[in-house]
Amino acid sequence: MNIGLLGGTFNPPHLGHILIARQVLDFTDCDEVWFVPNFRPSFSKPAADPVHRLAMTRYIRLPNTRVSSLEIDNKLDGKTIHLLDVLPKGNEYRFIIGSDQLATFHLWGEWETLLTRIPFLVFPRYGYPNEPLYPGMSVVGDETLVASNISATKIRERVKRGLSIAEFVPVGVDEYIKKHGLYTEGAS
Protein backbone atom coordinates (compact mmCIF):
# COMPACT_ATOMS: atom_id res chain seq x y z
CA MET A 1 0.00 0.00 0.00
CA ASN A 2 1.18 3.53 -0.80
CA ILE A 3 0.83 5.75 2.27
CA GLY A 4 1.26 9.50 2.52
CA LEU A 5 2.44 10.63 5.94
CA LEU A 6 1.15 14.04 6.95
CA GLY A 7 3.18 14.82 10.02
CA GLY A 8 3.07 17.93 12.11
CA THR A 9 2.12 19.50 15.37
CA PHE A 10 -1.65 19.62 14.69
CA ASN A 11 -1.85 22.49 17.16
CA PRO A 12 -4.81 22.34 16.43
CA PRO A 13 -5.83 20.27 13.39
CA HIS A 14 -7.81 22.31 10.88
CA LEU A 15 -9.52 22.12 7.51
CA GLY A 16 -6.23 22.85 5.74
CA HIS A 17 -5.00 19.42 6.87
CA ILE A 18 -8.15 17.86 5.43
CA LEU A 19 -7.77 19.79 2.14
CA ILE A 20 -4.21 18.51 1.81
CA ALA A 21 -5.09 14.89 2.59
CA ARG A 22 -8.10 14.84 0.25
CA GLN A 23 -6.07 16.19 -2.65
CA VAL A 24 -3.05 13.96 -2.03
CA LEU A 25 -5.49 11.06 -2.32
CA ASP A 26 -7.00 12.59 -5.48
CA PHE A 27 -3.83 13.60 -7.32
CA THR A 28 -1.09 11.14 -6.28
CA ASP A 29 -0.69 7.38 -6.07
CA CYS A 30 -1.29 7.34 -2.30
CA ASP A 31 -3.92 4.83 -1.19
CA GLU A 32 -4.11 6.28 2.32
CA VAL A 33 -2.97 9.36 4.21
CA TRP A 34 -1.91 9.04 7.83
CA PHE A 35 -2.07 12.08 10.09
CA VAL A 36 0.96 11.80 12.38
CA PRO A 37 0.99 14.30 15.26
CA ASN A 38 4.45 14.70 16.72
CA PHE A 39 5.31 14.15 20.36
CA ARG A 40 7.68 17.07 20.62
CA PRO A 41 7.37 19.87 18.08
CA SER A 42 10.44 20.52 15.96
CA PHE A 43 12.37 23.72 16.52
CA SER A 44 11.10 24.01 20.14
CA LYS A 45 7.79 25.64 19.21
CA PRO A 46 5.35 25.81 22.13
CA ALA A 47 2.36 23.54 21.69
CA ALA A 48 -0.54 22.00 23.55
CA ASP A 49 0.18 18.71 25.29
CA PRO A 50 0.50 15.80 22.83
CA VAL A 51 -2.47 14.05 24.46
CA HIS A 52 -4.70 17.00 23.49
CA ARG A 53 -3.26 17.31 19.99
CA LEU A 54 -3.74 13.59 19.32
CA ALA A 55 -7.29 13.68 20.68
CA MET A 56 -8.18 16.66 18.46
CA THR A 57 -6.59 15.03 15.39
CA ARG A 58 -8.85 12.02 15.93
CA TYR A 59 -11.84 14.25 15.12
CA ILE A 60 -10.76 14.27 11.46
CA ARG A 61 -13.19 12.22 9.39
CA LEU A 62 -12.09 11.55 5.84
CA PRO A 63 -12.21 8.28 3.87
CA ASN A 64 -8.86 6.55 3.32
CA THR A 65 -7.17 8.38 6.18
CA ARG A 66 -6.24 7.43 9.71
CA VAL A 67 -4.53 8.99 12.68
CA SER A 68 -1.22 7.43 13.70
CA SER A 69 0.11 7.86 17.22
CA LEU A 70 3.54 6.41 16.34
CA GLU A 71 5.49 9.58 17.17
CA ILE A 72 3.66 10.13 20.43
CA ASP A 73 3.72 6.47 21.50
CA ASN A 74 7.47 6.30 20.87
CA LYS A 75 8.08 9.78 22.38
CA LEU A 76 10.06 10.80 19.30
CA ASP A 77 11.91 14.12 19.18
CA GLY A 78 10.04 15.59 16.19
CA LYS A 79 12.76 14.75 13.66
CA THR A 80 11.13 12.99 10.72
CA ILE A 81 14.12 10.70 10.21
CA HIS A 82 13.42 9.01 13.55
CA LEU A 83 9.84 8.24 12.52
CA LEU A 84 11.02 6.16 9.57
CA ASP A 85 12.46 3.45 11.83
CA VAL A 86 9.14 2.82 13.60
CA LEU A 87 6.86 2.71 10.54
CA PRO A 88 5.12 -0.63 9.90
CA LYS A 89 6.92 -2.70 7.28
CA GLY A 90 5.30 -3.77 4.02
CA ASN A 91 4.13 -0.34 2.83
CA GLU A 92 5.58 2.33 0.59
CA TYR A 93 5.68 5.74 2.27
CA ARG A 94 5.84 9.34 1.12
CA PHE A 95 6.16 12.30 3.48
CA ILE A 96 3.83 15.23 2.80
CA ILE A 97 4.97 18.78 3.49
CA GLY A 98 3.56 22.18 2.63
CA SER A 99 5.52 24.48 0.35
CA ASP A 100 5.91 26.78 3.37
CA GLN A 101 8.46 24.22 4.67
CA LEU A 102 10.76 24.36 1.64
CA ALA A 103 12.70 27.52 2.55
CA THR A 104 13.80 26.00 5.87
CA PHE A 105 13.95 22.34 4.89
CA HIS A 106 17.76 22.45 5.12
CA LEU A 107 17.32 23.00 8.89
CA TRP A 108 15.53 19.66 9.39
CA GLY A 109 17.54 17.08 11.30
CA GLU A 110 19.60 14.92 8.93
CA TRP A 111 17.72 16.38 5.99
CA GLU A 112 20.13 15.10 3.35
CA THR A 113 19.85 11.52 4.61
CA LEU A 114 16.09 11.92 4.92
CA LEU A 115 15.86 12.74 1.21
CA THR A 116 17.52 9.41 0.37
CA ARG A 117 15.18 7.41 2.62
CA ILE A 118 11.70 8.68 1.72
CA PRO A 119 10.16 10.59 -1.19
CA PHE A 120 8.45 13.90 -0.40
CA LEU A 121 5.17 15.25 -1.72
CA VAL A 122 5.08 19.04 -1.59
CA PHE A 123 1.63 20.55 -1.28
CA PRO A 124 1.32 24.17 -2.50
CA ARG A 125 0.52 26.65 0.26
CA TYR A 126 -1.03 30.00 -0.57
CA GLY A 127 1.67 32.69 -0.56
CA TYR A 128 4.67 30.30 -0.60
CA PRO A 129 6.70 29.29 -3.65
CA ASN A 130 7.13 25.63 -4.57
CA GLU A 131 10.89 25.96 -4.27
CA PRO A 132 13.58 25.11 -3.57
CA LEU A 133 12.79 21.54 -4.56
CA TYR A 134 15.35 18.93 -3.60
CA PRO A 135 15.91 15.54 -5.28
CA GLY A 136 13.14 13.15 -4.27
CA MET A 137 10.54 15.91 -3.93
CA SER A 138 7.56 16.35 -6.21
CA VAL A 139 4.82 18.98 -6.13
CA VAL A 140 1.21 17.85 -5.84
CA GLY A 141 -0.55 19.54 -8.71
CA ASP A 142 -3.70 19.62 -10.74
CA GLU A 143 -5.68 22.42 -12.37
CA THR A 144 -8.46 21.77 -9.84
CA LEU A 145 -6.18 21.80 -6.77
CA VAL A 146 -7.44 24.03 -3.97
CA ALA A 147 -4.85 25.80 -1.80
CA SER A 148 -5.53 27.89 1.27
CA ASN A 149 -3.86 30.18 3.76
CA ILE A 150 -5.49 28.53 6.78
CA SER A 151 -2.98 27.75 9.53
CA ALA A 152 -2.92 26.57 13.13
CA THR A 153 -1.33 29.90 14.04
CA LYS A 154 -4.38 31.76 12.69
CA ILE A 155 -6.75 29.34 14.44
CA ARG A 156 -4.98 29.84 17.79
CA GLU A 157 -5.08 33.61 17.33
CA ARG A 158 -8.83 33.48 16.63
CA VAL A 159 -9.32 31.51 19.87
CA LYS A 160 -7.30 34.11 21.82
CA ARG A 161 -9.49 36.86 20.36
CA GLY A 162 -12.68 35.01 21.19
CA LEU A 163 -13.62 34.51 17.52
CA SER A 164 -15.38 31.42 16.20
CA ILE A 165 -13.24 28.65 14.73
CA ALA A 166 -16.06 26.15 14.16
CA GLU A 167 -15.98 26.54 10.37
CA PHE A 168 -12.19 26.10 10.19
CA VAL A 169 -11.62 22.93 12.23
CA PRO A 170 -13.04 19.38 12.15
CA VAL A 171 -16.42 19.05 13.87
CA GLY A 172 -15.85 18.74 17.60
CA VAL A 173 -12.42 20.38 17.76
CA ASP A 174 -13.82 23.79 18.69
CA GLU A 175 -15.75 22.28 21.61
CA TYR A 176 -12.70 20.27 22.67
CA ILE A 177 -10.59 23.44 22.74
CA LYS A 178 -13.22 25.25 24.84
CA LYS A 179 -13.68 22.32 27.23
CA HIS A 180 -9.94 22.07 27.89
CA GLY A 181 -9.21 25.80 27.85
CA LEU A 182 -6.63 25.51 25.09
CA TYR A 183 -5.07 28.47 23.26
CA THR A 184 -6.59 31.18 25.44
CA GLU A 185 -4.44 33.90 27.01
CA GLY A 186 -2.09 32.25 29.46
CA ALA A 187 -2.86 28.70 28.21
CA SER A 188 -0.31 26.52 26.46
PDB file of C-alpha atoms in Angstrom:
ATOM      1  CA  MET A   1       0.000   0.000   0.000  1.00  0.00           C
ATOM      2  CA  ASN A   2       1.185   3.534  -0.796  1.00  0.00           C
ATOM      3  CA  ILE A   3       0.834   5.748   2.267  1.00  0.00           C
ATOM      4  CA  GLY A   4       1.263   9.497   2.518  1.00  0.00           C
ATOM      5  CA  LEU A   5       2.436  10.629   5.941  1.00  0.00           C
ATOM      6  CA  LEU A   6       1.155  14.043   6.947  1.00  0.00           C
ATOM      7  CA  GLY A   7       3.181  14.821  10.024  1.00  0.00           C
ATOM      8  CA  GLY A   8       3.070  17.934  12.107  1.00  0.00           C
ATOM      9  CA  THR A   9       2.125  19.505  15.371  1.00  0.00           C
ATOM     10  CA  PHE A  10      -1.646  19.617  14.690  1.00  0.00           C
ATOM     11  CA  ASN A  11      -1.846  22.487  17.156  1.00  0.00           C
ATOM     12  CA  PRO A  12      -4.808  22.339  16.426  1.00  0.00           C
ATOM     13  CA  PRO A  13      -5.828  20.265  13.393  1.00  0.00           C
ATOM     14  CA  HIS A  14      -7.813  22.309  10.882  1.00  0.00           C
ATOM     15  CA  LEU A  15      -9.516  22.124   7.513  1.00  0.00           C
ATOM     16  CA  GLY A  16      -6.225  22.845   5.743  1.00  0.00           C
ATOM     17  CA  HIS A  17      -4.997  19.416   6.869  1.00  0.00           C
ATOM     18  CA  ILE A  18      -8.146  17.863   5.427  1.00  0.00           C
ATOM     19  CA  LEU A  19      -7.768  19.786   2.141  1.00  0.00           C
ATOM     20  CA  ILE A  20      -4.211  18.512   1.806  1.00  0.00           C
ATOM     21  CA  ALA A  21      -5.086  14.885   2.587  1.00  0.00           C
ATOM     22  CA  ARG A  22      -8.104  14.842   0.255  1.00  0.00           C
ATOM     23  CA  GLN A  23      -6.068  16.190  -2.655  1.00  0.00           C
ATOM     24  CA  VAL A  24      -3.053  13.961  -2.027  1.00  0.00           C
ATOM     25  CA  LEU A  25      -5.492  11.058  -2.321  1.00  0.00           C
ATOM     26  CA  ASP A  26      -7.005  12.586  -5.483  1.00  0.00           C
ATOM     27  CA  PHE A  27      -3.833  13.601  -7.321  1.00  0.00           C
ATOM     28  CA  THR A  28      -1.093  11.136  -6.276  1.00  0.00           C
ATOM     29  CA  ASP A  29      -0.692   7.379  -6.067  1.00  0.00           C
ATOM     30  CA  CYS A  30      -1.295   7.340  -2.297  1.00  0.00           C
ATOM     31  CA  ASP A  31      -3.923   4.829  -1.186  1.00  0.00           C
ATOM     32  CA  GLU A  32      -4.110   6.281   2.323  1.00  0.00           C
ATOM     33  CA  VAL A  33      -2.973   9.357   4.211  1.00  0.00           C
ATOM     34  CA  TRP A  34      -1.913   9.041   7.828  1.00  0.00           C
ATOM     35  CA  PHE A  35      -2.065  12.084  10.091  1.00  0.00           C
ATOM     36  CA  VAL A  36       0.964  11.799  12.379  1.00  0.00           C
ATOM     37  CA  PRO A  37       0.988  14.304  15.259  1.00  0.00           C
ATOM     38  CA  ASN A  38       4.453  14.702  16.718  1.00  0.00           C
ATOM     39  CA  PHE A  39       5.308  14.146  20.363  1.00  0.00           C
ATOM     40  CA  ARG A  40       7.684  17.069  20.620  1.00  0.00           C
ATOM     41  CA  PRO A  41       7.368  19.867  18.078  1.00  0.00           C
ATOM     42  CA  SER A  42      10.442  20.519  15.964  1.00  0.00           C
ATOM     43  CA  PHE A  43      12.368  23.722  16.523  1.00  0.00           C
ATOM     44  CA  SER A  44      11.103  24.012  20.145  1.00  0.00           C
ATOM     45  CA  LYS A  45       7.791  25.635  19.208  1.00  0.00           C
ATOM     46  CA  PRO A  46       5.350  25.814  22.128  1.00  0.00           C
ATOM     47  CA  ALA A  47       2.359  23.535  21.687  1.00  0.00           C
ATOM     48  CA  ALA A  48      -0.537  21.995  23.547  1.00  0.00           C
ATOM     49  CA  ASP A  49       0.177  18.710  25.294  1.00  0.00           C
ATOM     50  CA  PRO A  50       0.504  15.796  22.832  1.00  0.00           C
ATOM     51  CA  VAL A  51      -2.469  14.053  24.464  1.00  0.00           C
ATOM     52  CA  HIS A  52      -4.703  17.002  23.485  1.00  0.00           C
ATOM     53  CA  ARG A  53      -3.261  17.314  19.985  1.00  0.00           C
ATOM     54  CA  LEU A  54      -3.735  13.588  19.322  1.00  0.00           C
ATOM     55  CA  ALA A  55      -7.293  13.678  20.680  1.00  0.00           C
ATOM     56  CA  MET A  56      -8.175  16.656  18.462  1.00  0.00           C
ATOM     57  CA  THR A  57      -6.594  15.029  15.391  1.00  0.00           C
ATOM     58  CA  ARG A  58      -8.852  12.016  15.928  1.00  0.00           C
ATOM     59  CA  TYR A  59     -11.840  14.251  15.120  1.00  0.00           C
ATOM     60  CA  ILE A  60     -10.757  14.272  11.459  1.00  0.00           C
ATOM     61  CA  ARG A  61     -13.189  12.222   9.392  1.00  0.00           C
ATOM     62  CA  LEU A  62     -12.088  11.550   5.842  1.00  0.00           C
ATOM     63  CA  PRO A  63     -12.207   8.279   3.870  1.00  0.00           C
ATOM     64  CA  ASN A  64      -8.859   6.546   3.320  1.00  0.00           C
ATOM     65  CA  THR A  65      -7.173   8.379   6.182  1.00  0.00           C
ATOM     66  CA  ARG A  66      -6.238   7.431   9.709  1.00  0.00           C
ATOM     67  CA  VAL A  67      -4.526   8.986  12.682  1.00  0.00           C
ATOM     68  CA  SER A  68      -1.220   7.427  13.696  1.00  0.00           C
ATOM     69  CA  SER A  69       0.108   7.865  17.222  1.00  0.00           C
ATOM     70  CA  LEU A  70       3.538   6.409  16.341  1.00  0.00           C
ATOM     71  CA  GLU A  71       5.493   9.578  17.169  1.00  0.00           C
ATOM     72  CA  ILE A  72       3.657  10.133  20.432  1.00  0.00           C
ATOM     73  CA  ASP A  73       3.715   6.466  21.501  1.00  0.00           C
ATOM     74  CA  ASN A  74       7.467   6.302  20.871  1.00  0.00           C
ATOM     75  CA  LYS A  75       8.083   9.777  22.382  1.00  0.00           C
ATOM     76  CA  LEU A  76      10.056  10.805  19.305  1.00  0.00           C
ATOM     77  CA  ASP A  77      11.906  14.121  19.177  1.00  0.00           C
ATOM     78  CA  GLY A  78      10.040  15.588  16.189  1.00  0.00           C
ATOM     79  CA  LYS A  79      12.763  14.747  13.658  1.00  0.00           C
ATOM     80  CA  THR A  80      11.130  12.990  10.722  1.00  0.00           C
ATOM     81  CA  ILE A  81      14.119  10.702  10.206  1.00  0.00           C
ATOM     82  CA  HIS A  82      13.418   9.009  13.553  1.00  0.00           C
ATOM     83  CA  LEU A  83       9.836   8.243  12.519  1.00  0.00           C
ATOM     84  CA  LEU A  84      11.021   6.158   9.569  1.00  0.00           C
ATOM     85  CA  ASP A  85      12.457   3.450  11.826  1.00  0.00           C
ATOM     86  CA  VAL A  86       9.140   2.821  13.602  1.00  0.00           C
ATOM     87  CA  LEU A  87       6.861   2.710  10.543  1.00  0.00           C
ATOM     88  CA  PRO A  88       5.124  -0.631   9.903  1.00  0.00           C
ATOM     89  CA  LYS A  89       6.917  -2.700   7.277  1.00  0.00           C
ATOM     90  CA  GLY A  90       5.302  -3.772   4.025  1.00  0.00           C
ATOM     91  CA  ASN A  91       4.135  -0.339   2.828  1.00  0.00           C
ATOM     92  CA  GLU A  92       5.576   2.334   0.585  1.00  0.00           C
ATOM     93  CA  TYR A  93       5.681   5.737   2.273  1.00  0.00           C
ATOM     94  CA  ARG A  94       5.842   9.340   1.115  1.00  0.00           C
ATOM     95  CA  PHE A  95       6.159  12.305   3.479  1.00  0.00           C
ATOM     96  CA  ILE A  96       3.827  15.229   2.802  1.00  0.00           C
ATOM     97  CA  ILE A  97       4.966  18.784   3.486  1.00  0.00           C
ATOM     98  CA  GLY A  98       3.561  22.177   2.627  1.00  0.00           C
ATOM     99  CA  SER A  99       5.520  24.481   0.345  1.00  0.00           C
ATOM    100  CA  ASP A 100       5.909  26.777   3.374  1.00  0.00           C
ATOM    101  CA  GLN A 101       8.464  24.224   4.667  1.00  0.00           C
ATOM    102  CA  LEU A 102      10.758  24.361   1.641  1.00  0.00           C
ATOM    103  CA  ALA A 103      12.699  27.519   2.546  1.00  0.00           C
ATOM    104  CA  THR A 104      13.797  26.003   5.873  1.00  0.00           C
ATOM    105  CA  PHE A 105      13.955  22.342   4.889  1.00  0.00           C
ATOM    106  CA  HIS A 106      17.763  22.455   5.119  1.00  0.00           C
ATOM    107  CA  LEU A 107      17.321  23.001   8.886  1.00  0.00           C
ATOM    108  CA  TRP A 108      15.526  19.662   9.386  1.00  0.00           C
ATOM    109  CA  GLY A 109      17.539  17.081  11.302  1.00  0.00           C
ATOM    110  CA  GLU A 110      19.600  14.915   8.930  1.00  0.00           C
ATOM    111  CA  TRP A 111      17.717  16.384   5.991  1.00  0.00           C
ATOM    112  CA  GLU A 112      20.132  15.100   3.352  1.00  0.00           C
ATOM    113  CA  THR A 113      19.853  11.521   4.614  1.00  0.00           C
ATOM    114  CA  LEU A 114      16.090  11.918   4.915  1.00  0.00           C
ATOM    115  CA  LEU A 115      15.860  12.743   1.214  1.00  0.00           C
ATOM    116  CA  THR A 116      17.524   9.412   0.375  1.00  0.00           C
ATOM    117  CA  ARG A 117      15.177   7.407   2.618  1.00  0.00           C
ATOM    118  CA  ILE A 118      11.704   8.678   1.715  1.00  0.00           C
ATOM    119  CA  PRO A 119      10.158  10.593  -1.187  1.00  0.00           C
ATOM    120  CA  PHE A 120       8.446  13.896  -0.402  1.00  0.00           C
ATOM    121  CA  LEU A 121       5.173  15.248  -1.722  1.00  0.00           C
ATOM    122  CA  VAL A 122       5.075  19.043  -1.593  1.00  0.00           C
ATOM    123  CA  PHE A 123       1.625  20.551  -1.280  1.00  0.00           C
ATOM    124  CA  PRO A 124       1.322  24.173  -2.504  1.00  0.00           C
ATOM    125  CA  ARG A 125       0.517  26.646   0.263  1.00  0.00           C
ATOM    126  CA  TYR A 126      -1.031  29.997  -0.568  1.00  0.00           C
ATOM    127  CA  GLY A 127       1.671  32.685  -0.557  1.00  0.00           C
ATOM    128  CA  TYR A 128       4.666  30.302  -0.599  1.00  0.00           C
ATOM    129  CA  PRO A 129       6.700  29.292  -3.655  1.00  0.00           C
ATOM    130  CA  ASN A 130       7.129  25.633  -4.574  1.00  0.00           C
ATOM    131  CA  GLU A 131      10.894  25.958  -4.267  1.00  0.00           C
ATOM    132  CA  PRO A 132      13.584  25.113  -3.573  1.00  0.00           C
ATOM    133  CA  LEU A 133      12.793  21.541  -4.561  1.00  0.00           C
ATOM    134  CA  TYR A 134      15.355  18.926  -3.604  1.00  0.00           C
ATOM    135  CA  PRO A 135      15.912  15.540  -5.277  1.00  0.00           C
ATOM    136  CA  GLY A 136      13.141  13.151  -4.274  1.00  0.00           C
ATOM    137  CA  MET A 137      10.541  15.914  -3.930  1.00  0.00           C
ATOM    138  CA  SER A 138       7.555  16.354  -6.210  1.00  0.00           C
ATOM    139  CA  VAL A 139       4.819  18.982  -6.126  1.00  0.00           C
ATOM    140  CA  VAL A 140       1.211  17.855  -5.843  1.00  0.00           C
ATOM    141  CA  GLY A 141      -0.551  19.537  -8.706  1.00  0.00           C
ATOM    142  CA  ASP A 142      -3.702  19.619 -10.738  1.00  0.00           C
ATOM    143  CA  GLU A 143      -5.681  22.420 -12.373  1.00  0.00           C
ATOM    144  CA  THR A 144      -8.458  21.767  -9.837  1.00  0.00           C
ATOM    145  CA  LEU A 145      -6.177  21.796  -6.774  1.00  0.00           C
ATOM    146  CA  VAL A 146      -7.439  24.033  -3.968  1.00  0.00           C
ATOM    147  CA  ALA A 147      -4.854  25.796  -1.797  1.00  0.00           C
ATOM    148  CA  SER A 148      -5.530  27.887   1.267  1.00  0.00           C
ATOM    149  CA  ASN A 149      -3.857  30.176   3.760  1.00  0.00           C
ATOM    150  CA  ILE A 150      -5.487  28.534   6.784  1.00  0.00           C
ATOM    151  CA  SER A 151      -2.983  27.748   9.531  1.00  0.00           C
ATOM    152  CA  ALA A 152      -2.923  26.569  13.128  1.00  0.00           C
ATOM    153  CA  THR A 153      -1.326  29.902  14.037  1.00  0.00           C
ATOM    154  CA  LYS A 154      -4.379  31.756  12.691  1.00  0.00           C
ATOM    155  CA  ILE A 155      -6.754  29.340  14.437  1.00  0.00           C
ATOM    156  CA  ARG A 156      -4.983  29.840  17.787  1.00  0.00           C
ATOM    157  CA  GLU A 157      -5.079  33.615  17.330  1.00  0.00           C
ATOM    158  CA  ARG A 158      -8.827  33.476  16.634  1.00  0.00           C
ATOM    159  CA  VAL A 159      -9.315  31.508  19.873  1.00  0.00           C
ATOM    160  CA  LYS A 160      -7.297  34.106  21.822  1.00  0.00           C
ATOM    161  CA  ARG A 161      -9.485  36.864  20.364  1.00  0.00           C
ATOM    162  CA  GLY A 162     -12.684  35.007  21.195  1.00  0.00           C
ATOM    163  CA  LEU A 163     -13.618  34.511  17.523  1.00  0.00           C
ATOM    164  CA  SER A 164     -15.384  31.420  16.199  1.00  0.00           C
ATOM    165  CA  ILE A 165     -13.235  28.652  14.729  1.00  0.00           C
ATOM    166  CA  ALA A 166     -16.061  26.147  14.165  1.00  0.00           C
ATOM    167  CA  GLU A 167     -15.977  26.541  10.373  1.00  0.00           C
ATOM    168  CA  PHE A 168     -12.188  26.097  10.193  1.00  0.00           C
ATOM    169  CA  VAL A 169     -11.620  22.925  12.235  1.00  0.00           C
ATOM    170  CA  PRO A 170     -13.040  19.384  12.153  1.00  0.00           C
ATOM    171  CA  VAL A 171     -16.416  19.050  13.869  1.00  0.00           C
ATOM    172  CA  GLY A 172     -15.849  18.735  17.598  1.00  0.00           C
ATOM    173  CA  VAL A 173     -12.421  20.377  17.760  1.00  0.00           C
ATOM    174  CA  ASP A 174     -13.825  23.788  18.685  1.00  0.00           C
ATOM    175  CA  GLU A 175     -15.749  22.281  21.608  1.00  0.00           C
ATOM    176  CA  TYR A 176     -12.697  20.270  22.670  1.00  0.00           C
ATOM    177  CA  ILE A 177     -10.592  23.443  22.745  1.00  0.00           C
ATOM    178  CA  LYS A 178     -13.221  25.246  24.840  1.00  0.00           C
ATOM    179  CA  LYS A 179     -13.680  22.322  27.225  1.00  0.00           C
ATOM    180  CA  HIS A 180      -9.937  22.067  27.889  1.00  0.00           C
ATOM    181  CA  GLY A 181      -9.206  25.805  27.852  1.00  0.00           C
ATOM    182  CA  LEU A 182      -6.627  25.509  25.086  1.00  0.00           C
ATOM    183  CA  TYR A 183      -5.066  28.474  23.263  1.00  0.00           C
ATOM    184  CA  THR A 184      -6.587  31.184  25.441  1.00  0.00           C
ATOM    185  CA  GLU A 185      -4.440  33.901  27.009  1.00  0.00           C
ATOM    186  CA  GLY A 186      -2.086  32.248  29.460  1.00  0.00           C
ATOM    187  CA  ALA A 187      -2.856  28.704  28.208  1.00  0.00           C
ATOM    188  CA  SER A 188      -0.308  26.516  26.460  1.00  0.00           C
TER     189      SER A 188
END
